[in-house]
Structure formats: structure tokens, C-alpha cells
Phi, psi and omega in degrees: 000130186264106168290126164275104182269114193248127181250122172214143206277150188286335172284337184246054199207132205243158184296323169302329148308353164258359181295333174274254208345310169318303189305274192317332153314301177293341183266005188110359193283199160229136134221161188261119200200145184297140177230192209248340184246342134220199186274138183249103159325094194243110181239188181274118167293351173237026172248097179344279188288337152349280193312321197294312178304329187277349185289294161351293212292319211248011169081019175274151193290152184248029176248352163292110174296159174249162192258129177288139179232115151294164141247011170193147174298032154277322227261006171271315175314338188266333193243345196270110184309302178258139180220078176293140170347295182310333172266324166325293232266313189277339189280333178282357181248317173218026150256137022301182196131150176322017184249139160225143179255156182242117197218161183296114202275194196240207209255318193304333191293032217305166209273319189319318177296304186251031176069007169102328190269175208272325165252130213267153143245127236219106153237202193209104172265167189253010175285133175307326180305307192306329182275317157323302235279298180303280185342302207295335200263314167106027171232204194229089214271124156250152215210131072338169192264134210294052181208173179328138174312078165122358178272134162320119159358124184265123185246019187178172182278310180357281209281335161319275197338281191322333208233320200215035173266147189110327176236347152262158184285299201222152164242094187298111154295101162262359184118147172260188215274151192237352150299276191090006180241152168316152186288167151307115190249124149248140209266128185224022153255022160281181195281333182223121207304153188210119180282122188261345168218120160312107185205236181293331177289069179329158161316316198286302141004288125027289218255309209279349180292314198244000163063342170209130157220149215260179151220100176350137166276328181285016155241027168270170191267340157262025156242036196260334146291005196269149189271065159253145182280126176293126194276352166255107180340289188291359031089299220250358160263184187267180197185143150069027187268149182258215184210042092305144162313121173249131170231153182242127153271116180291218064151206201285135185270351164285002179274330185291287189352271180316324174276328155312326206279303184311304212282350183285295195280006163267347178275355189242354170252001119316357193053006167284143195251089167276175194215141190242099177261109180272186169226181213273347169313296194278317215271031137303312166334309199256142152289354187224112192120170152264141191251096173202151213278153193242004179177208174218128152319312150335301162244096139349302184264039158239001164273320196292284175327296185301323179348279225251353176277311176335290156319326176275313191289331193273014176272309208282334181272036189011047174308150167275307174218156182230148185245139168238159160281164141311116178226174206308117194271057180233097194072241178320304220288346170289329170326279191312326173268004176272317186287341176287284203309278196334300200275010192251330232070006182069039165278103214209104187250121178267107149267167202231000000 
């Protein structure tokens, strides 16, 4: 398959420029196009074998579900059996945005969309392209993220080429991305809404809209030895791993230091080649290793932007392992450490 790579700038662009997307959307095709939290695979959500071509492209299990991308709240009524208050109220509050909500689907949805399950999962992304797009093609796109099955998140067009050139009709270049983490997904056909993936729409951000919300326990960090099972399918695979080994260091950060430090330069009269992700705070700190910052401790979403480019670059520097700090597991930052821990195997070491 020869991929069409199209560059369009998201402040500068007319619905014409989007028309050959459209067209391969209507026809069954896949392309690949930017949203505000990372780069998205995108087919016709309501076409069977559509959907079935993004499982193919990216090696994904066909029991993960995908999430349908909208462009106006009318459009949960077409694909949702049910639309309870709690979602009117979270869609007036953060939509277009980073959220996708899990809601009871309709006849129209196919189980090919939704993993075999009973319920759709539904956003509004806030990117200009992303919303054109859907308009322009006039379907309900579902999209997962636009990179190999189980590989770090594409946060640029780079890394979609790299991971899925060859297996798509188009790739859209917008540019890179300006979140960098998967949206927040909640689930609000339980008895009490319950967030199944953590991400820029926080918990507390949440809890002040709908006054009470649960959180899997099984993407805390402090069950990861415990036998719970995750209530999101997709959840239970592996996700965001570079290819290397990652271990997260806890703890006091001049002690997290010191022990990168230790434990970097006994790996290095090894011959082994680490890789150190510091933050723009540390990484003067280290003498050794490669070294590089994924953000300022100060901002959050400039640790949540850098995640997953990091990782595809210490891919690209064939490191052998790689050691990280920690960050803080409060708001963004739970986010940030359920996709760090994920992408560790939950090799998550406290030092003392």
C-alpha cells in the first residue's frame, strides 16, 4: 500500500483540503490524523470491516475496544441507546476535549467498533483538523492511536510514518500534538461514574461536575501487585513500552538521583548503553548515561507532552535500559504515572 502523507497546518486550512481523507473515510479506508492528545488511526465507526482494517494495521487485539469520534453532541443520541444526565453535564462542561465517555450503545455501532461489548465509547476531540475531518467525511470515526499495538503513543506524523507507513491510505501531518497523553475515559453506565483511564480531565475536575466519581482501582499504583482485574479491556494489555527495559525510581529526589547514578554507572562498566529520563530540574545532576529531560517538575503538561517522545527517541538510540524519576500521582500526575508504570511493567522500585 503506498501511504499518502499530507502536511496541513491546523491555523491555516480549508475543508478542501481535507477531501481526499474524507473520500478514503467513506470508502472504507484508514487514515491517520491529529487530535490535541495524541495522533489518531481513523476509520468509518460504523462500518464492520472498516473497523476490523485499523485492528490489522496496528497488530491490535480484537477484544480492545475503540473509541467513535464526534463532532457535536447531537450525535450521542444517533449512536447511544441511552444518554443519561451525567453525560449532557460532562459533554457542557469539556466538550470538544480530551474525555471520552462509555455509554450504552445502539444497534447501529458494530461489536467489530466495540470489542464484542454492549457499550460504545464516544468523544469530541478539540483539534481543528480532527473535527473537520469528521464533518468533512459526515461519519462517526473510530480511532484509536495511530501507532503499532503495545509501542509508545505517536505525539507527531514521525512517529505514525515510522510505525504504520505502508499499512495506511493517508497520514495527515498536523504538527505536533499538544496534550500528549490518551484522553480520560469514564465509564457512566455503572451505578457510580468510574474512571477507567486516567488522563488530562482529572478526577477532582470530575467529582466537581458529577459530585461523586469512582476510580478503577486497577489502574492505581498502589494495587499493581494485587489481583484486580481492570473493568477497561484495553487496560489489560501492555501499552506505551519502548524497547527497552524501564525501571521508575520513588522516593526522596536527591536519593532517586543518587541511585540512578549508582545503579547507571555499574551498568556502564557493563557495557550496557542507559538511558536516563530526567527532568529539566536533574538533569545537570547526572554525569552519566544518556541523559534526557522530558519536562519541568513546575509543569505537569510539559512532563504529559514529552512522555511518549522520549521513549520513541531512547528506541531510536538503541539504549539498552532505561531508568526514570518519578512524579508526583495527583491530578495530571496519576495520569502520567499509570502510562510510566504501564510502560515499565510496573517495575516501580522505592527508594529509601
Amino acid at each position: 500500500m503506498n501511504t499518502i502523507v499530507k502536511k496541513i497546518n491546523e491555523d491555516n486550512f480549508t475543508d478542501t483540503d481535507l477531501c481526499e481523507a474524507a473520500k478514503i473515510l467513506r470508502e472504507g479506508g484508514l487514515v491517520a490524523f491529529p487530535t490535541e492528545t495524541v495522533y489518531g488511526l481513523g476509520a468509518n465507526g460504523l462500518d464492520e470491516k472498516a473497523s476490523k482494517k485499523i485492528y490489522e494495521a496496528k497488530g491490535r487485539p480484537s477484544d480492545n475496544p475503540l473509541i467513535l469520534h464526534i463532532a457535536d453532541v447531537d450525535s450521542l443520541y444517533e449512536i447511544a441507546s441511552e444518554v443519561p444526565e451525567s453525560a449532557k453535564r460532562l459533554a457542557d462542561e469539556f466538550w470538544p476535549g480530551p474525555l471520552t465517555m462509555i455509554l450504552k450503545k445502539n444497534n447501529k455501532v458494530p461489536y467489530s467498533t466495540t470489542g464484542g461489548l454492549e457499550s460504545v465509547a464516544i468523544r469530541m476531540p478539540e483539534h481543528k483538523i480532527a473535527l473537520a475531518l469528521i464533518k468533512e467525511s459526515g461519519l462517526y470515526i473510530a480511532a484509536p492511536s495511530a501507532n503499532t499495538s503495545g509501542k509508545p503513543s505517536p505525539t507527531k506524523a514521525e512517529h505514525v510514518i515510522k510505525d504504520l507507513n505502508g499499512k495506511v491510505d493517508m497520514i495527515i501531518d498536523g504538527g505536533k500534538v499538544g496534550i500528549g497523553l490518551e484522553s480520560t475515559i469514564i465509564d457512566l453506565t455503572s451505578k457510580v461514574p468510574t474512571i477507567l483511564r486516567p488522563g488530562y480531565i482529572t478526577e477532582e475536575m470530575l467529582n466537581n461536575v458529577l459530585g461523586t466519581v469512582d476510580t478503577d482501582k486497577a489502574i492505581l499504583k498502589e494495587n499493581k501487585d494485587k489481583n484486580y482485574k481492570p473493568k477497561a479491556p484495553g487496560m489489560k494489555y501492555k501499552h506505551y513500552a519502548p524497547k527497552a527495559n524501564l525501571t521508575i525510581f520513588e522516593g526522596n529526589e536527591a536519593t532517586v538521583i543518587d541511585e540512578i547514578i549508582k545503579r547507571t554507572m555499574e551498568k556502564q562498566t557493563q557495557g550496557v548503553k542507559v538511558g536516563i529520563i530526567a527532568t529539566d530540574e536533574s538533569k545537570e545532576k547526572y554525569q552519566c548515561g544518556v541523559v534526557k529531560t522530558i519536562g519541568s517538575r513546575k509543569n505537569n503538561k510539559s512532563i504529559a507532552r514529552g512522555l511518549y517522545e522520549i521513549l520513541r527517541d531512547f528506541d531510536d538510540l538503541d539504549v539498552d535500559v532505561i531508568y526514570s524519576e518519578s512524579f508526583l500521582d495527583n491530578n495530571l500526575g496519576q495520569a502520567i504515572m499509570n502510562r510510566l508504570l504501564k510502560a515499565s511493567g510496573y517495575d516501580l522500585i522505592n527508594v529509601r
